[in-house]
Each structure stands twice: as structure tokens, then as C-alpha cells.
Short mmCIF file of C-alpha atoms in Angstrom, two decimals:
data_model
loop_
_atom_site.label_atom_id
_atom_site.label_comp_id
_atom_site.label_asym_id
_atom_site.label_seq_id
_atom_site.Cartn_x
_atom_site.Cartn_y
_atom_site.Cartn_z
CA MET D 29 -0.13 -0.26 0.03
CA HIS D 30 1.45 3.44 -1.00
CA ASP D 31 1.87 6.07 1.85
CA HIS D 32 -0.34 9.25 0.16
CA THR D 33 -0.09 11.44 3.28
CA PRO D 34 1.61 14.67 2.25
CA LYS D 35 5.37 15.71 3.28
CA PRO D 36 6.93 18.68 3.74
CA CYS D 37 8.84 19.53 0.35
CA PRO D 38 12.68 18.81 1.33
CA GLY D 39 13.96 22.36 -0.10
CA PRO D 40 14.88 25.17 0.55
CA CYS D 41 10.90 26.74 0.51
CA ASN D 42 11.11 25.50 4.47
CA ASN D 43 13.63 26.11 5.65
CA ALA D 44 11.97 28.22 7.99
CA TRP D 45 9.76 26.08 8.59
CA ARG D 46 12.60 23.27 9.56
CA ARG D 47 14.67 25.86 11.65
CA ALA D 48 11.15 26.49 13.87
CA GLU D 49 10.63 22.86 14.06
CA ALA D 50 14.12 22.01 15.30
CA LEU D 51 13.72 25.41 17.64
CA HIS D 52 10.41 23.75 19.16
CA GLU D 53 11.14 20.42 19.86
CA GLU D 54 14.82 22.09 21.80
CA THR D 55 12.98 25.16 23.39
CA GLY D 56 9.48 24.03 22.85
CA ALA D 57 8.77 27.52 21.47
CA GLU D 58 5.17 27.38 19.62
CA HIS D 59 5.55 28.78 15.73
CA HIS D 60 2.46 29.72 13.28
CA ILE D 61 4.83 28.77 10.37
CA THR D 62 3.42 25.75 7.16
CA PRO D 63 5.48 24.45 5.45
CA ALA D 64 4.99 23.67 2.14
CA TRP D 65 4.01 20.48 0.94
CA GLY D 66 5.47 18.28 -1.94
CA GLN D 67 3.69 17.61 -4.95
CA PRO D 68 4.29 14.66 -3.92
CA VAL D 69 7.81 14.54 -2.96
CA GLN D 70 9.17 18.51 -4.35
CA CYS D 71 6.80 21.31 -4.39
CA TYR D 72 5.95 23.29 -7.65
CA GLY D 73 8.27 26.13 -6.34
CA CYS D 74 11.26 24.38 -5.96
CA VAL D 75 10.34 22.90 -9.61
CA ASP D 76 9.99 25.87 -11.26
CA ARG D 77 13.37 27.86 -10.00
CA ALA D 78 15.56 24.26 -10.85
CA ARG D 79 13.80 24.57 -14.07
CA GLN D 80 14.72 28.26 -14.33
CA GLN D 81 18.54 27.39 -13.30
CA LEU D 82 18.90 25.04 -15.27
CA ALA D 83 17.47 27.35 -18.85
CA GLU D 84 20.28 30.22 -16.90
CA LEU D 85 23.42 27.61 -16.58
CA PRO D 86 24.93 27.79 -20.42
CA GLU D 87 24.78 31.68 -20.03
CA LEU D 88 26.42 31.37 -16.84
CA LEU D 89 29.19 29.03 -17.82
CA THR D 90 29.59 30.83 -20.61
CA ALA D 91 30.53 34.19 -18.77
CA VAL D 92 32.77 31.46 -16.50
CA GLN D 93 34.47 30.34 -19.76
CA LEU D 94 35.44 33.94 -20.44
CA GLU D 95 37.61 34.15 -17.41
CA ALA D 96 39.55 31.56 -18.73
CA THR D 97 40.45 32.38 -21.94
CA CYS D 98 40.80 36.45 -20.91
CA GLY D 99 41.59 35.25 -17.08
CA THR D 100 44.54 37.12 -15.18
CA PRO D 101 46.84 35.04 -12.50
CA ALA D 102 45.95 34.73 -8.88
CA LYS D 103 47.95 37.45 -7.31
CA ALA D 104 51.23 35.57 -5.56
CA THR D 105 50.65 36.00 -2.35
CA GLY D 106 53.09 35.05 1.09
CA THR D 107 52.02 31.47 3.07
CA ILE D 108 53.85 30.02 6.40
CA GLY D 109 54.43 26.29 6.04
CA ARG D 110 53.20 25.55 3.15
CA ILE D 111 54.20 26.08 -1.31
CA ASN D 112 52.50 28.39 -2.88
CA ILE D 113 51.99 27.60 -6.70
CA PRO D 114 51.01 30.56 -8.35
CA ALA D 115 47.97 29.24 -10.86
CA TRP D 116 48.02 29.99 -14.18
CA PRO D 117 45.78 32.46 -16.35
CA GLY D 118 42.06 31.71 -15.78
CA GLN D 119 42.73 28.85 -13.52
CA ALA D 120 39.66 29.18 -11.39
CA SER D 121 37.41 29.18 -14.23
CA ARG D 122 38.58 26.37 -15.75
CA LEU D 123 38.34 24.37 -12.54
CA LEU D 124 34.65 24.92 -12.18
CA VAL D 125 33.38 24.78 -15.31
CA ASP D 126 35.59 21.16 -15.00
CA ASN D 127 33.82 20.61 -12.11
CA VAL D 128 30.15 22.11 -12.87
CA LEU D 129 29.71 20.11 -16.42
CA GLY D 130 31.50 16.83 -15.42
CA GLU D 131 28.40 16.50 -12.54
CA MET D 132 25.95 17.94 -14.91
CA GLU D 133 27.16 15.12 -17.15
CA GLU D 134 26.90 12.37 -14.36
CA LEU D 135 23.28 13.53 -13.14
CA GLU D 136 22.52 13.22 -16.77
CA GLY D 137 24.31 9.74 -17.46
CA ASP D 138 22.26 8.43 -14.16
CA VAL D 139 18.95 9.87 -15.34
CA LEU D 140 19.49 8.27 -18.52
CA VAL D 141 20.26 4.85 -17.34
CA GLN D 142 17.49 4.59 -14.54
CA ARG D 143 14.69 5.47 -17.27
CA SER D 144 16.22 2.87 -19.14
CA ILE D 145 17.07 5.32 -22.39
CA ARG D 146 21.19 4.39 -22.17
CA GLN D 147 22.80 1.30 -21.61
CA PRO D 148 25.25 1.76 -17.92
CA ASP D 149 28.08 1.14 -20.20
CA ALA D 150 27.83 3.27 -23.03
CA GLU D 151 29.02 6.52 -24.39
CA LEU D 152 26.85 9.65 -22.69
CA ARG D 153 28.05 11.64 -26.51
CA SER D 154 30.41 11.10 -29.06
CA THR D 155 33.68 12.27 -28.68
CA GLY D 156 34.83 15.64 -30.55
CA VAL D 157 31.84 17.59 -29.15
CA ARG D 158 32.61 21.17 -28.38
CA GLU D 159 32.56 22.40 -24.02
CA GLY D 160 29.55 24.43 -24.97
CA GLN D 161 27.34 22.01 -27.22
CA ARG D 162 27.96 19.92 -23.97
CA ILE D 163 27.16 22.02 -21.30
CA THR D 164 23.51 23.15 -23.94
CA GLY D 165 22.59 19.22 -24.63
CA THR D 166 23.01 18.43 -20.91
CA CYS D 167 20.88 20.97 -19.69
CA ARG D 168 18.46 20.33 -22.02
CA THR D 169 18.52 16.75 -20.95
CA LEU D 170 17.76 17.75 -17.56
CA ALA D 171 15.08 20.07 -18.57
CA ALA D 172 13.52 17.32 -20.41
CA HIS D 173 13.32 15.12 -17.50
CA LEU D 174 13.82 17.53 -14.28
CA ASP D 175 9.31 16.57 -13.60
CA TRP D 176 10.82 12.99 -12.89
CA MET D 177 13.99 13.78 -11.06
CA ALA D 178 11.79 16.61 -8.88
CA GLN D 179 9.57 13.82 -7.69
CA HIS D 180 10.51 10.06 -8.53
CA HIS D 181 14.35 10.03 -8.77
CA PRO D 182 15.59 7.91 -5.73
CA CYS D 183 17.66 10.30 -4.08
CA ALA D 184 14.71 13.38 -4.21
CA ASP D 185 13.64 13.35 -0.76
CA GLU D 186 16.78 14.49 0.77
CA PRO D 187 16.88 17.92 2.40
CA HIS D 188 18.50 20.48 -0.09
CA ASP D 189 22.21 20.23 1.53
CA ARG D 190 25.37 20.55 -0.48
CA GLY D 191 27.09 17.91 -1.46
CA ASN D 192 23.48 15.45 -1.73
CA ALA D 193 22.56 13.62 -4.52
CA ASN D 194 19.10 15.28 -4.53
CA PRO D 195 19.00 16.36 -8.14
CA LEU D 196 17.32 20.11 -7.75
CA SER D 197 19.77 20.65 -4.98
CA GLN D 198 22.50 19.85 -7.13
CA ILE D 199 21.21 22.02 -9.98
CA ARG D 200 20.51 24.89 -7.28
CA HIS D 201 24.08 24.65 -6.01
CA TRP D 202 25.70 24.38 -9.95
CA HIS D 203 23.63 27.74 -10.55
CA ALA D 204 24.89 29.44 -7.23
CA ALA D 205 28.69 28.92 -7.70
CA ALA D 206 27.86 30.07 -11.72
CA GLN D 207 26.48 32.95 -9.99
CA ARG D 208 28.92 33.75 -7.53
CA PHE D 209 32.06 33.55 -9.85
CA THR D 210 30.68 36.02 -12.14
CA LYS D 211 28.92 37.94 -9.37
CA ALA D 212 25.39 37.79 -11.04
CA HIS D 213 23.55 37.60 -8.29
CA PRO D 214 21.70 39.84 -7.38
CA GLN D 215 22.51 42.63 -4.67
CA ARG D 216 20.38 43.34 -1.86
CA ASP D 217 19.80 46.38 -0.11
CA VAL D 218 20.58 46.36 3.41
CA ARG D 219 17.49 47.31 5.77
CA LYS D 220 18.34 48.79 9.14
CA MET D 221 15.73 47.01 11.63
CA ALA D 222 14.64 46.94 15.13
CA PRO D 223 16.69 45.23 17.22
CA CYS D 224 15.53 41.06 18.47
CA PRO D 225 12.70 40.77 20.46
CA ARG D 226 14.10 37.41 22.01
CA CYS D 227 18.27 38.55 22.42
CA LYS D 228 17.51 42.20 22.19
CA GLY D 229 20.90 42.02 19.98
CA PRO D 230 21.09 44.13 16.75
CA TYR D 231 21.07 40.86 14.35
CA LEU D 232 17.34 41.10 12.64
CA ALA D 233 17.99 40.87 8.73
CA GLU D 234 15.75 39.92 5.87
CA SER D 235 16.36 36.62 5.34
CA ARG D 236 18.17 35.52 1.83
CA ASP D 237 17.49 31.81 2.20
CA LEU D 238 13.95 31.02 3.25
CA ARG D 239 10.32 31.51 1.08
CA LEU D 240 8.47 34.63 0.84
CA VAL D 241 5.33 35.61 2.25
CA ASP D 242 3.01 37.33 0.30
CA ASP D 243 6.05 38.43 -1.50
CA ARG D 244 7.69 39.35 1.58
CA PRO D 245 10.74 37.59 3.28
CA TYR D 246 10.93 36.10 6.76
CA ILE D 247 12.82 38.20 9.18
CA GLU D 248 15.38 35.74 11.45
CA CYS D 249 17.96 36.83 14.00
CA ARG D 250 21.20 36.12 12.74
CA ASP D 251 22.08 35.30 16.33
CA PRO D 252 23.64 31.71 16.29
CA ASP D 253 22.66 31.17 19.62
CA CYS D 254 18.60 32.91 19.28
CA ARG D 255 17.71 32.20 15.61
CA ARG D 256 14.26 33.90 16.22
CA ILE D 257 12.14 34.18 13.20
CA MET D 258 9.25 36.29 12.05
CA THR D 259 6.93 37.08 8.46
CA GLY D 260 7.23 40.09 7.65
CA ALA D 261 3.43 41.04 9.28
CA GLU D 262 5.10 40.36 12.59
CA TYR D 263 7.47 42.16 12.56
CA ASP D 264 6.01 44.90 11.82
CA THR D 265 3.88 45.15 14.86
CA TYR D 266 6.23 44.28 16.78
CA VAL D 267 7.98 47.44 15.12
CA LYS D 268 4.54 49.27 15.71
CA ALA D 269 4.45 48.08 19.81
CA LEU D 270 8.17 49.10 20.38
CA ALA D 271 7.63 52.20 18.66
CA ALA D 272 4.45 52.68 21.21
CA VAL D 273 6.43 52.09 24.39
CA VAL D 274 9.52 54.23 23.51
CA ALA D 275 6.67 57.41 22.92
CA GLN D 276 5.02 56.60 25.39
CA ALA D 277 8.20 56.70 26.98
CA ALA D 278 9.58 60.07 25.62
#
């Protein structure tokens, strides 16, 4: 008999819920955060995000490749107790592309074998294919099988942590690595926020990795000993109450 009980999506959409649950188990603190449910394993939002990231990867990796062609050697720095080996021009970008493309093709081959489209000992593609074509072809193949990977891959239920085998998690980290290298990721405005209502420290910030609620980010305390989480509406209510106390004391 199949278990049809809804399960929380293992993606970053549920980071706030997982943190709140962990805090509840540790301290008994109640929370009102509801999880995003898998459909049946990973939610539609995480699948759509992975689809968009796959579509952007060829352009991002092309930008990384250009650094390998036009790159400059890393500045030699002194070391204590180690031998410093100067990097050759474009070394960092070359290594990144090799690593990401290798992992992409490994996942592609694994998916095709599991779906009985390719024999385990068959070559993934003919020799002599240019790297750009390999990147584009692999991204297209993965995009074509994305729904299956998200819901039926043996590792689809693994949390999106670095180094695991969840296909959507792998796509997310390839995309993030390429974005960081090319500095193509969006920069968020820094807001000056009220002190944390729990630890009273100046550590509240808009979360960068928790899912949005009503198009607004969660507010979280960056103090590792606190980790208070609030929705935008809860933060607004807290600030109004804080302002009223300040006005009354003035």
C-alpha cells in the first residue's frame, strides 16, 4: 500500500519551517509557520526555480569560460609552512567549469540509465563535441527529465544541503557557484532593523534563503544562539508596539 500522506518539500522553501520545528523541539517555542508540501516530493515552486536555473546555466557557464580565456593569474601571496603554487591564467574558471560540467553529465547519465533510455556501459555522447554544445545539450536533457527527477529520483527526498544527491539541490548549487563567480547574483538592499525581540541584539535581517510570505521575506535573527524567525507582518506588529513604548516613555 502506498503512503499518500503529504510530506514537506525538502527544498529551501521550508528552511524557516525546519528551523522553527528544530527550535520547538529544543525549547518548546511555538510557531505558526506552515510548510510547503511536496507534489508529491518537491513543491512546484522548487521545481519551477530549478527549471529557471537550468535555463540560465549555459549563459552563466559561458561567462565563466570567458574568464578562462581572458583571465589573469592570481596574485601570489606569502605562505607559512606551505609551498605557494601560482595559478595559471583562468585557472579558477577552468576548474569550476570542469567540475560543474562533470557533475551535470554524471547526473544526466544516471537519469538516462535509471529511465532505461541509455545502457550503463554506453557512451553519453560521441567524442569531439565542443564544450559549449555539451553544456547546452546536458541542460536540455536535464530540463526534459526535471519533473521525474523532482518527484521520482531515488534521492529526491534528500534535503537541499551541499554535497547531497538530490537533483534539484545539485542544480541549485551549480547555479549559485556560477552566479558567485560571475557576480551575477542580485544584491539586496541592507535595511536597518529594530533589535531582536528575543535576544535584544542588533542581528535582525531579511532572510536570503527562506521562502516569501505574501511576497515579503522572513525576518530572522542572525545570532546563532537565538535564531528568532518572524514573518513580515509579525515584524511590523512588533515595530509598532516598540514605537508605542518609546513614544510613551518620551
